[in-house]
Short mmCIF file of C-alpha atoms and ligand atoms in Angstrom, two decimals:
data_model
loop_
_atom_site.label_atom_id
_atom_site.label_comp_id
_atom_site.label_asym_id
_atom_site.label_seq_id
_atom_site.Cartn_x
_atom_site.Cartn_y
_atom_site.Cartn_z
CA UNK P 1 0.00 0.00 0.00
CA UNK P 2 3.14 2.19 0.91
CA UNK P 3 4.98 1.71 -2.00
CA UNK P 4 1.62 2.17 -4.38
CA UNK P 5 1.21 5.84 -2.69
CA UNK P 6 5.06 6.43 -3.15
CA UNK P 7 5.01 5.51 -7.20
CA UNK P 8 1.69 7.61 -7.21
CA UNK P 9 3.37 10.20 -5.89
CA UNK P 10 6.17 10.60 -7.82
CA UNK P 11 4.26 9.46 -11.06
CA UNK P 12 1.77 12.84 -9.96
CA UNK P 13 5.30 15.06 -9.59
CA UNK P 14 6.35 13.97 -12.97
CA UNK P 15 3.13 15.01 -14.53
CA UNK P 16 3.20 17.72 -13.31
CA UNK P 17 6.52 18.96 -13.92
CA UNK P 18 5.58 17.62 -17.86
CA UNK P 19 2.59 19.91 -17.58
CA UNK P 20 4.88 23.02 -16.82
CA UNK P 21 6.96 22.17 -19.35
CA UNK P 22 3.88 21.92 -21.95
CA UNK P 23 2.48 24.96 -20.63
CA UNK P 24 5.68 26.65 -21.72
CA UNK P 25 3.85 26.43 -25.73
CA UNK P 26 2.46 29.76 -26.73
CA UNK P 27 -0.73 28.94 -28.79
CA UNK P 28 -0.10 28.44 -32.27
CA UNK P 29 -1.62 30.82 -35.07
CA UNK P 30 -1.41 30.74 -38.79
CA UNK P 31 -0.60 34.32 -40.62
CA UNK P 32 -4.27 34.77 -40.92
CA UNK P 33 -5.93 33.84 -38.23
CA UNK P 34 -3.49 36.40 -36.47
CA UNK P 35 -4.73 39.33 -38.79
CA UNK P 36 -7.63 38.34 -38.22
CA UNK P 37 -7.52 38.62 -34.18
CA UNK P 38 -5.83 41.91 -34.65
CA UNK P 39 -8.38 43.51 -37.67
CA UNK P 40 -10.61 45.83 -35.00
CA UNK P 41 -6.65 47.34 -34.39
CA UNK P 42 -5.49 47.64 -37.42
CA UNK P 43 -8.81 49.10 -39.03
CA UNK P 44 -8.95 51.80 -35.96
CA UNK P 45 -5.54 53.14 -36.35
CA UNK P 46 -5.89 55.73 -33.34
CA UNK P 47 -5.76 54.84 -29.51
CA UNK P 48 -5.08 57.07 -26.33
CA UNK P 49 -2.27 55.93 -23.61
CA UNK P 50 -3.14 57.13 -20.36
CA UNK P 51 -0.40 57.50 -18.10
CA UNK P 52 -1.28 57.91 -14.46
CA UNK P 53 0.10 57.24 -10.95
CA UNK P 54 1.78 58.88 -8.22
CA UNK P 55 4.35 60.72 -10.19
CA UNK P 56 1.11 63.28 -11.48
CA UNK P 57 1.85 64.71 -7.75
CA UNK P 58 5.45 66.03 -8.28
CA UNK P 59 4.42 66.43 -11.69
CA UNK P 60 8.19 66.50 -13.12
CA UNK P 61 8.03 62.96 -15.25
CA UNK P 62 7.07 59.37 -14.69
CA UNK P 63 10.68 58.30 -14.19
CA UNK P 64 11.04 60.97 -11.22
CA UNK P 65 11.47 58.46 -8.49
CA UNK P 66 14.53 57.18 -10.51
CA UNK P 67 16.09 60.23 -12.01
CA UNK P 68 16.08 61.58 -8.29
CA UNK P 69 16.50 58.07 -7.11
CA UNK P 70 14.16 58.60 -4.45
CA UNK P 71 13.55 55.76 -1.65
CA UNK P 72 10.46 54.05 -1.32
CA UNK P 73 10.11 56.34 1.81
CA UNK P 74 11.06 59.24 0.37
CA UNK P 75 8.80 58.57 -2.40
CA UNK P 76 5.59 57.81 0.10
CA UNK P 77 3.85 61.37 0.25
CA UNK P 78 2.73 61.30 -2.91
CA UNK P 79 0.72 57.82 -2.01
CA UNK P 80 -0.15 59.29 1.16
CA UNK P 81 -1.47 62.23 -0.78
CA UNK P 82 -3.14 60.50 -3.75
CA UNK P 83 -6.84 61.81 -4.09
CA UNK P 84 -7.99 62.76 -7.23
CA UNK P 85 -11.19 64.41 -6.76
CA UNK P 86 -12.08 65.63 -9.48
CA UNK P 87 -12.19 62.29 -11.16
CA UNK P 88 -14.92 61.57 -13.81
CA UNK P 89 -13.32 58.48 -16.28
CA UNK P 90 -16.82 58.78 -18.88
CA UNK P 91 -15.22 62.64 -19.36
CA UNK P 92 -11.97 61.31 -20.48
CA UNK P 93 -14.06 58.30 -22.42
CA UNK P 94 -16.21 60.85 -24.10
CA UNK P 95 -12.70 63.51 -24.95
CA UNK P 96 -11.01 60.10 -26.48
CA UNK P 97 -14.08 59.39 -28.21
CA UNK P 98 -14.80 62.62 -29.80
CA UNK P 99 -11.14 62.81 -30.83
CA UNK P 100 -11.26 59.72 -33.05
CA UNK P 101 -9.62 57.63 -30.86
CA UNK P 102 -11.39 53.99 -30.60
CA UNK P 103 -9.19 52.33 -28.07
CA UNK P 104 -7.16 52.93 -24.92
CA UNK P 105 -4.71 51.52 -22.47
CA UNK P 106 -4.11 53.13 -19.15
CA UNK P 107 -1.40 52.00 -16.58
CA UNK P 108 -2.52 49.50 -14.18
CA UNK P 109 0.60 50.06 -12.95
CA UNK P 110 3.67 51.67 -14.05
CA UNK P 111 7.54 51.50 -13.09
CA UNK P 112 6.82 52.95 -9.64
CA UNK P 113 4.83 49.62 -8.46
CA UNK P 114 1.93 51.62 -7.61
CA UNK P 115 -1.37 50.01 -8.80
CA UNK P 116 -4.20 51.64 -9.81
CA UNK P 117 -6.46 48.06 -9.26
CA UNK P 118 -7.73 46.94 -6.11
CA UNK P 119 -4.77 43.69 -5.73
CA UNK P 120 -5.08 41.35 -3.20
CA UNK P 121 -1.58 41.30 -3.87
CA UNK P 122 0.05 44.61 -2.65
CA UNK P 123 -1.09 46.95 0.10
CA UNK P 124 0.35 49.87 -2.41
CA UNK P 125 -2.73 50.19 -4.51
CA UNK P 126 -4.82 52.86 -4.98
CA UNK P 127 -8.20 51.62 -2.32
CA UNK P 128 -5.03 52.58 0.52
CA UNK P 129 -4.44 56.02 -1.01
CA UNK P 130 -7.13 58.94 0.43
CA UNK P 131 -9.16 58.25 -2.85
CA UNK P 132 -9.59 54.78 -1.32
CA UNK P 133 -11.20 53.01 -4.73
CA UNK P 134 -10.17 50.87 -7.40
CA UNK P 135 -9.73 53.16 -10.42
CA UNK P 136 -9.49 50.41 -12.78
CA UNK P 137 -13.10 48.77 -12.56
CA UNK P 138 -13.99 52.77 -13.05
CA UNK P 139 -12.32 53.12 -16.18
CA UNK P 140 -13.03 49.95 -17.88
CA UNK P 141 -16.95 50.73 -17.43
CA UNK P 142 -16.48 54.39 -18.48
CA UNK P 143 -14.50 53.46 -21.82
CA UNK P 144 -16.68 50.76 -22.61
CA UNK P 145 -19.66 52.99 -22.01
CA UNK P 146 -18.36 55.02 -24.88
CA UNK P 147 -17.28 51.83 -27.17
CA UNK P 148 -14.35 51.85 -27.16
CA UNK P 149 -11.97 48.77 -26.57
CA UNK P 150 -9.98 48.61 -23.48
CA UNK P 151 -6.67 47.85 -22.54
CA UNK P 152 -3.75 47.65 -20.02
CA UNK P 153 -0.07 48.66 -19.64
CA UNK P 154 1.69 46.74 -17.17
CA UNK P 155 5.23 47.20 -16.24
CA UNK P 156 7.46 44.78 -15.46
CA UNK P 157 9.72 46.35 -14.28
CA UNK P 158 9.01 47.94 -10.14
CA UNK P 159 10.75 50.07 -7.96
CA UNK P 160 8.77 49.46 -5.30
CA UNK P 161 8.74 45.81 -4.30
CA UNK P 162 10.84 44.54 -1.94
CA UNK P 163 11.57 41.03 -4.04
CA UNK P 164 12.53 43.11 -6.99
CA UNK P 165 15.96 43.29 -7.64
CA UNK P 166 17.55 46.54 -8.05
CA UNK P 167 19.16 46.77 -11.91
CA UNK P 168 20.75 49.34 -14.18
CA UNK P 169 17.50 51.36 -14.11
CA UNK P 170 15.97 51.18 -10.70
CA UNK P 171 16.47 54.63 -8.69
CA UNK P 172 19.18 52.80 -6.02
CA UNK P 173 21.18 51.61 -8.86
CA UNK P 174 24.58 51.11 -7.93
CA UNK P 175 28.06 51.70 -9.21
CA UNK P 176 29.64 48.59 -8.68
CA UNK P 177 28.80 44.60 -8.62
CA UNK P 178 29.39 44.10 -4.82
CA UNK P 179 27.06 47.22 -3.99
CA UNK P 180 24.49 45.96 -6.22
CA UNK P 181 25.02 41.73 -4.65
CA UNK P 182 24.75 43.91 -1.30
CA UNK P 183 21.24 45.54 -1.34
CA UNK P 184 20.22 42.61 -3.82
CA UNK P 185 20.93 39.85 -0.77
CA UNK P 186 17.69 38.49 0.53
CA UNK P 187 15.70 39.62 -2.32
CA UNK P 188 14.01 36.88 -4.31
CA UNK P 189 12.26 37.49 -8.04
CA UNK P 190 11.26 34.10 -7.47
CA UNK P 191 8.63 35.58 -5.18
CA UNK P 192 8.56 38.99 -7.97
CA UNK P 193 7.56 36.48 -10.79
CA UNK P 194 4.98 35.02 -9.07
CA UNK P 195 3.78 38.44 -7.97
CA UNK P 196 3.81 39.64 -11.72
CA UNK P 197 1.50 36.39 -12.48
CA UNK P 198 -0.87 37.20 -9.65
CA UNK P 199 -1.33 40.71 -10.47
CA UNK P 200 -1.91 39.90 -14.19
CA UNK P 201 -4.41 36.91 -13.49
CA UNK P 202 -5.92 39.68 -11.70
CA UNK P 203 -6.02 42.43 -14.33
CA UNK P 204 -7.67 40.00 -16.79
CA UNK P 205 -10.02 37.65 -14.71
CA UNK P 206 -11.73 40.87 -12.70
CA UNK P 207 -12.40 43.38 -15.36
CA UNK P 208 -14.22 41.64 -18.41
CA UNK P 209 -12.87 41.35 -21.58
CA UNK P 210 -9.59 42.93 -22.07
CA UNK P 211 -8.20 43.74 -25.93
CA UNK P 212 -4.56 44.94 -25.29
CA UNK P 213 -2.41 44.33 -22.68
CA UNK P 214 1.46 45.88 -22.94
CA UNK P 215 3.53 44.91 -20.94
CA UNK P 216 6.69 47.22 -20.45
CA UNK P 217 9.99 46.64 -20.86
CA UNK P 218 12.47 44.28 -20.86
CA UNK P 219 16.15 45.59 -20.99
CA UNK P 220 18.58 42.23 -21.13
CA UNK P 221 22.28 42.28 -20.45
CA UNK P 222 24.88 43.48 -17.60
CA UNK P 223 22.27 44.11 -14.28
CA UNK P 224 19.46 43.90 -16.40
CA UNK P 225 16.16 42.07 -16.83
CA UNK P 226 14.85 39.59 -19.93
CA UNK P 227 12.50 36.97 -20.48
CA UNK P 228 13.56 34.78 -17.68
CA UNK P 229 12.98 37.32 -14.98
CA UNK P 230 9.39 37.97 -16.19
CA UNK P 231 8.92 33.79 -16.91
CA UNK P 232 7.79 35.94 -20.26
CA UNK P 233 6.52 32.95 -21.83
CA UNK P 234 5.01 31.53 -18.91
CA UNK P 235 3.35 34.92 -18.28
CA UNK P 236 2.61 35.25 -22.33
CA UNK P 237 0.50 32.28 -21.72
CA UNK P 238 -1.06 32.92 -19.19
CA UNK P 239 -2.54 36.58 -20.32
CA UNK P 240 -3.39 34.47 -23.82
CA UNK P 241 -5.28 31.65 -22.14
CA UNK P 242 -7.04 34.53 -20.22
CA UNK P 243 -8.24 36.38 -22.70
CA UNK P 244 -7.54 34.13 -26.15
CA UNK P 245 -8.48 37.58 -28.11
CA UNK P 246 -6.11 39.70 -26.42
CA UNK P 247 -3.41 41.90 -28.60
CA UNK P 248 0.46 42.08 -27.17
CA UNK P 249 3.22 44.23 -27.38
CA UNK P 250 6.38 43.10 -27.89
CA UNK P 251 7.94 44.44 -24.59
CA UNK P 252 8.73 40.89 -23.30
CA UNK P 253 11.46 39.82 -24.85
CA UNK P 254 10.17 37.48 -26.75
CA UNK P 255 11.02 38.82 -30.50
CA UNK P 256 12.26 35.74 -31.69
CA UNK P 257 9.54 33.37 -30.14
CA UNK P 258 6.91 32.75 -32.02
CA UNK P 259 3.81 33.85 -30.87
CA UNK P 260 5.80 35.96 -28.66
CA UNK P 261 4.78 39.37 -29.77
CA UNK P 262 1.43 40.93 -31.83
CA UNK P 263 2.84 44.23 -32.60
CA UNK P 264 6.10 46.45 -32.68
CA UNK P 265 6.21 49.96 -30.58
CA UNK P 266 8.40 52.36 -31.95
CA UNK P 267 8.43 54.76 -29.50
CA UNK P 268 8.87 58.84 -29.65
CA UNK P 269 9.99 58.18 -33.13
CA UNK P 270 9.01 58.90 -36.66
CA UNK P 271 9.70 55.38 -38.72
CA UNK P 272 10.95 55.52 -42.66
CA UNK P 273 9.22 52.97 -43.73
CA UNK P 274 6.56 50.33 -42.34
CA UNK P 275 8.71 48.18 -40.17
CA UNK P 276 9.80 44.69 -41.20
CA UNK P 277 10.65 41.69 -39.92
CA UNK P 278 12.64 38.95 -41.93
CA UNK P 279 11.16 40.49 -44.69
CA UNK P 280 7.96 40.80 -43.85
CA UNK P 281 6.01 43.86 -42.89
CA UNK P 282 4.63 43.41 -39.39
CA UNK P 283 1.59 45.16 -37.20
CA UNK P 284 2.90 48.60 -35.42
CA UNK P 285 2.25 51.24 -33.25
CA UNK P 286 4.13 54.21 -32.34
CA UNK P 287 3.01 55.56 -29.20
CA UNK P 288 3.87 59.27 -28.65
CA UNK P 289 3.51 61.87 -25.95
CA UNK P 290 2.19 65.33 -26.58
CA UNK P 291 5.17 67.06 -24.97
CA UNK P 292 8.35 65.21 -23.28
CA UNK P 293 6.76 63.28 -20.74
CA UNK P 294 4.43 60.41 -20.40
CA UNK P 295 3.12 61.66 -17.03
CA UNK P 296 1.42 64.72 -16.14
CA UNK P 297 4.81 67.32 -16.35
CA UNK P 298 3.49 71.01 -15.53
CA UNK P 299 6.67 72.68 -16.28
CA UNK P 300 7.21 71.09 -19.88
CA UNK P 301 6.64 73.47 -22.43
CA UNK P 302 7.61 71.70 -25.89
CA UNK P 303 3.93 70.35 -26.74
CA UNK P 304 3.27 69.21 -30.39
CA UNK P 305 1.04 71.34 -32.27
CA UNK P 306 -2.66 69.98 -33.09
CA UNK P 307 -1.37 69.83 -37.07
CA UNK P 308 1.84 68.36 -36.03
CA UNK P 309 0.17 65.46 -33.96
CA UNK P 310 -2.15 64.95 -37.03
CA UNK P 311 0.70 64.61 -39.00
CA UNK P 312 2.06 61.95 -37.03
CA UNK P 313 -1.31 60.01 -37.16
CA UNK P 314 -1.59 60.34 -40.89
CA UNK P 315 1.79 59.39 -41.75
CA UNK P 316 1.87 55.93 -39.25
CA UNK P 317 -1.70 55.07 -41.18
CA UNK P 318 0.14 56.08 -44.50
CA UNK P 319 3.08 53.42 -43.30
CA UNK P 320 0.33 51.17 -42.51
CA UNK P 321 0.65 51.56 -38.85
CA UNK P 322 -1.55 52.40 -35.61
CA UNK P 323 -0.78 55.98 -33.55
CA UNK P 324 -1.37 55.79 -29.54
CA UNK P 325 -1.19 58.89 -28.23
CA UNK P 326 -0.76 59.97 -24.41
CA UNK P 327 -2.29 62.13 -22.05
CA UNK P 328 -1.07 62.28 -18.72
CA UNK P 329 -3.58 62.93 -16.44
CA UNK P 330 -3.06 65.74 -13.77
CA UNK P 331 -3.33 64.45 -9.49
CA UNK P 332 -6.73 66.44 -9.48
CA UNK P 333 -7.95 63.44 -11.99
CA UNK P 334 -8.46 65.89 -15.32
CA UNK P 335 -7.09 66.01 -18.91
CA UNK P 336 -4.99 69.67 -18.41
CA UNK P 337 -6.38 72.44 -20.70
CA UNK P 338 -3.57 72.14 -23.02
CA UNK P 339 -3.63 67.93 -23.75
CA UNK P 340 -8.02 69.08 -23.74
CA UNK P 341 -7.01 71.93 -26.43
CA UNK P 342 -4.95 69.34 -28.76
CA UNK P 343 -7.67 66.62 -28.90
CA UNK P 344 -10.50 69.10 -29.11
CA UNK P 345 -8.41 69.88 -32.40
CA UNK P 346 -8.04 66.74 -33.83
CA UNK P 347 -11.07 65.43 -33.07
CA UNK P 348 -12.49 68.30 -34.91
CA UNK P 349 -10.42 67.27 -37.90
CA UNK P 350 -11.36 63.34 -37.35
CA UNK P 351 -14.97 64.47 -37.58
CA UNK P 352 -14.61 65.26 -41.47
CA UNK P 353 -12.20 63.01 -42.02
CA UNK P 354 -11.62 60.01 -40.55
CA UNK P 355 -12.43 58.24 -43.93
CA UNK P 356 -8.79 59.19 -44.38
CA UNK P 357 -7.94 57.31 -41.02
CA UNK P 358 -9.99 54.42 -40.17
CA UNK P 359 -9.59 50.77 -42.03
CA UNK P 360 -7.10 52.60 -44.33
CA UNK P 361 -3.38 51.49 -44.94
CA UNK P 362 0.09 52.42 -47.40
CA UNK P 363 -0.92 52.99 -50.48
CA UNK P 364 -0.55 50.12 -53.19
CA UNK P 365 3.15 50.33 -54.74
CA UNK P 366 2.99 52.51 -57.78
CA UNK P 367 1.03 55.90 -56.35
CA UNK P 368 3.65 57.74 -55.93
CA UNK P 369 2.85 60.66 -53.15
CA UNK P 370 2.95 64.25 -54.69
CA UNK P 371 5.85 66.62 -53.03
CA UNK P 372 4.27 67.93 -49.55
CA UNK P 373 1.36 64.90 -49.37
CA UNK P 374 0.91 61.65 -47.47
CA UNK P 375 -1.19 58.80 -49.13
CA UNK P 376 -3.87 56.29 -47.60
CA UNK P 377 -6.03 54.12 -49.21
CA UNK P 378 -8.52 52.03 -48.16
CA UNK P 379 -8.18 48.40 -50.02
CA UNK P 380 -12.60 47.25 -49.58
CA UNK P 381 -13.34 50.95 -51.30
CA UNK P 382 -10.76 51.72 -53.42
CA UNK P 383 -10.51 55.39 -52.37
CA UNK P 384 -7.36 56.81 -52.18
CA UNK P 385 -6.37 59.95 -49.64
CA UNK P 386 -4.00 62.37 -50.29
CA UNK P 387 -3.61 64.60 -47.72
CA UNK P 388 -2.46 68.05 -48.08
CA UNK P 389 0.55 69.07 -45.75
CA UNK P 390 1.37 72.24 -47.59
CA UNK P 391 -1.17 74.10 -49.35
CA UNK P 392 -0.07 74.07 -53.49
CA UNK P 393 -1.36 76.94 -56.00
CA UNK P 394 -3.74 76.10 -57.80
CA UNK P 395 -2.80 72.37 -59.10
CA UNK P 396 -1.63 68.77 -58.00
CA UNK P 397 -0.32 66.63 -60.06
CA UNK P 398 -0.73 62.64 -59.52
CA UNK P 399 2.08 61.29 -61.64
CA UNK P 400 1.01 58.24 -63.54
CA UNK P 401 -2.22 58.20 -62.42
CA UNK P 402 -4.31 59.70 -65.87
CA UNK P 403 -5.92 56.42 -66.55
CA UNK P 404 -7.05 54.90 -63.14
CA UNK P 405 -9.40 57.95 -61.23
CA UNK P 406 -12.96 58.25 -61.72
CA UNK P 407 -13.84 60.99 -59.51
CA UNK P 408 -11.71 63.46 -56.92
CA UNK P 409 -13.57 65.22 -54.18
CA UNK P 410 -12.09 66.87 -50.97
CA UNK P 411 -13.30 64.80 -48.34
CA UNK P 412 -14.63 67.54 -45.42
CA UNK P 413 -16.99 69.11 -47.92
CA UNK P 414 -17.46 66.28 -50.51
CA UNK P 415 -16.96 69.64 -53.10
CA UNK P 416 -15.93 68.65 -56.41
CA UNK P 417 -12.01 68.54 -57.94
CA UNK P 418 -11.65 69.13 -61.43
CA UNK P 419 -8.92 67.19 -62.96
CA UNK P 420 -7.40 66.90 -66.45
CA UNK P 421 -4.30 65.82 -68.23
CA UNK P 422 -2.11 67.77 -70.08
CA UNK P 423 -0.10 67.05 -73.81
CA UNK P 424 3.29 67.03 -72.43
CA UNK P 425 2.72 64.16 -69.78
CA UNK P 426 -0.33 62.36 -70.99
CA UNK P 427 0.13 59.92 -67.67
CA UNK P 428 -0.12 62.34 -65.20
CA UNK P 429 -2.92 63.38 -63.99
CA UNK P 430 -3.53 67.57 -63.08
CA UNK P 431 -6.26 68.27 -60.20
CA UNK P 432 -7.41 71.68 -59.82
CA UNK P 433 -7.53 72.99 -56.35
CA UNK P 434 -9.32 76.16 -55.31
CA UNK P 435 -7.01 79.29 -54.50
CA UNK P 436 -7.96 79.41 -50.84
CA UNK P 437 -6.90 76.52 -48.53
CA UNK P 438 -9.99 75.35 -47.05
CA UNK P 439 -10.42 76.07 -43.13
CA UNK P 440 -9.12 72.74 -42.34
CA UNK P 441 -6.08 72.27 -40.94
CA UNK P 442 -4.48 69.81 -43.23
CA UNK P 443 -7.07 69.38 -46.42
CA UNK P 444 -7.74 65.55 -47.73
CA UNK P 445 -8.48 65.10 -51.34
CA UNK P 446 -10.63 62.01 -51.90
CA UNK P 447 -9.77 59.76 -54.90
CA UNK P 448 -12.15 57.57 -56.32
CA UNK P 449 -9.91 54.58 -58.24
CA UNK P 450 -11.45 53.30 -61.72
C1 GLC S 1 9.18 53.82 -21.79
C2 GLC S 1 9.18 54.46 -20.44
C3 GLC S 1 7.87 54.70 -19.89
C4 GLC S 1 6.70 54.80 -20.81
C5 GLC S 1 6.83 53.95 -22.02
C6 GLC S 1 5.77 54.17 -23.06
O1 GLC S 1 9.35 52.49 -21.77
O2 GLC S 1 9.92 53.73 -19.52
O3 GLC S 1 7.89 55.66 -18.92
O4 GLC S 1 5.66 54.28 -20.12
O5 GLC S 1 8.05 54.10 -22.57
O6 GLC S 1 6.04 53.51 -24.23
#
């Protein structure tokens, strides 16, 4: 009887040590079931990041904690002072919404550690702060209310927890490998994994269905952290099992897994040309702030103009890729007037055009953007965009294009555009424009393809 329960035993630790290592598998996905999953992103093209935590309180950056490597004690009167009163998530729903934007992700929780969700795993949440509720279940309802798809960022990395080990970017980053062994002894990421794992199940098992989550960021090498201090597959799985429709950055490094990764994230930066990998043009998103920081920053004055963030969203469709852009909430809970002033603009912009913007990609190879324009077509309509950067006199010419447009319009005011070709290049064809730029900020021409 004994020795039955013994080989049971270790029989039962075998399987499940198999079942660990089979759980290790990141559900497989053919090319098109994949752009499938992902077509509500790829068709929306415009999200808004929300970045908000503690750091709105010194209001001087998200990565304040670290750039004045502030203790955890140090750091504690902004959580002893967190109460956002002025709080109403449906007004920032409904300023996304009438901006264009048709999905978000807010931090759960960002490099500080402090979480924004009600965890049973951490007292340093926001139900301990003065406000005293979970802002989370809040802003999933509020977004939702306003249809628009919902999503987290979740760092990785945490300068808060005690099992965390302190790296190359953590604000008590050391100088030397004995300091750093030093205030590293007794700290297990072990216990920080499993934490990660917890909070995560949490994030998608209490809040209904979740579309993104992105996870942020993995920074390998000399003291710092990869995929096997996040168990990034292990995690990857996890969130996937979760929610089997959810969308992933590619923060975990996992590039070269497969399965590993939905999406690329160029971040702050313009790209040349859609991104590629092995060949092969991938999904992407550049996310981008409105000024320097990705928190609230009062004293940062080098804000993007409204036509200038427009720009950016035109050219990532026009590269065949997705913009998220960022507000960063101030401590009182509101958008400040001049992140409310920039989306009030666009959104005004989005109203007449977002035929320009939504389900619209790079242009097929051949249509060759004018000097000054950015091109997007939409492939079920056949409608090309070309949007007007600089204001021409009086004509633009679509090289090559004589024989393939049925009908040009501009798209705020569905008015009419002439268009002709002339003797000396039969190919090309010549659209008329009026003198006077119309009172939109950057004019679309509609193309109707033959
Ligand atoms: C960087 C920063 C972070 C910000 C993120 C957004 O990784 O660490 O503060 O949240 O970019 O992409």
């Amino acid at each position: 009887m004994k020795k039955r329960i013994i080989i049971t035993s270790i029989l039962l630790v075998c399987l499940l040590n198999y079942s660990q290592f089979v759980s290790a598998q990141l559900p497989k996905e053919t090319e098109a079931q994949k752009t499938d999953r992902m077509k509500w992103w790829t068709d929306a093209r415009f999200g808004m990041f929300i970045h908000w935590g503690l750091y709105a309180l010194p209001a001087r950056h998200e990565w304040v904690k670290n750039a004045e490597r502030m203790t955890n004690e140090q750091y504690q009167k902004y959580f002893n002072m967190f109460n956002p009163d002025m709080w109403d998530p449906h007004e920032w729903a409904k300023m996304a919404k009438a901006a264009g934007m048709r999905y978000v992700v807010l931090t759960a929780k960002h490099h500080e550690g402090f979480c924004l969700f009600d965890s049973k795993f951490t007292d340093y949440k926001a139900t301990n702060t003065p406000y005293g509720k979970d802002l989370i279940k809040e802003y999933v309802e509020a977004f939702r209310a306003e249809g628009l798809k919902v999503g987290f960022y979740y760092s990785l990395i945490d300068w808060h927890h005690p099992d965390y080990t302190i790296d190359r970017v953590h604000p008590q980053r050391q100088d030397s490998d004995t300091a750093f062994a030093r205030l590293n002894k007794g700290r297990d990421m072990n216990k920080y994994r499993a934490y990660i794992k917890n909070q995560v199940r949490e994030l998608l098992t209490n809040y209904g269905e979740i579309s993104i989550i992105w996870f942020d960021f993995s920074f390998p090498g000399k003291n710092g952290k990869g995929h096997d201090d996040w168990d990034s597959e292990n995690l990857l799985k996890m969130a996937r099992s979760l929610q089997p429709g959810i969308i992933v950055d590619d923060r975990l490094d996992l590039e070269n897994v497969e399965g590993g990764w939905d999406f690329t994230t160029p971040e702050q930066v313009q790209v040349s040309k859609w991104p590629e990998v092995n060949g092969k043009k991938v999904p992407w998103e550049t996310c981008q702030t409105f000024s320097g920081s990705w928190g609230y920053y009062r004293d940062e004055y080098t804000w993007k103009s409204p036509a200038q963030l427009l720009e950016l969203l035109i050219e990532s469709v026009s590269k065949g890729g997705n913009l998220l852009l960022n507000v960063g909430p101030t401590a009182r809970g509101v958008f400040d007037s001049r992140a409310q002033d920039r989306l009030k603009a666009m959104g005004e912009w989005m109203k007449f055009n977002n035929r320009s913007i939504y389900n619209c990609t790079e242009a097929p190879s051949g249509f060759n953007a004018p000097a000054n324009t950015l091109l997007t077509y939409n492939p079920d309509t056949k409608r090309l965009y070309v949007h007007l950067l600089a204001y021409p006199l009086g004509t633009v010419i679509l090289p090559n294009m004589a024989d393939k447009v049925k009908y040009v319009q501009f798209l705020h005011d569905a008015s009419e555009i002439k268009f002709s070709t002339s003797e000396e290049s039969p190919n090309d064809l010549v659209l008329s424009l009026p003198v006077q730029k119309p009172d939109v900020l950057i004019p679309v021409m509609e193309v109707f393809l033959k």
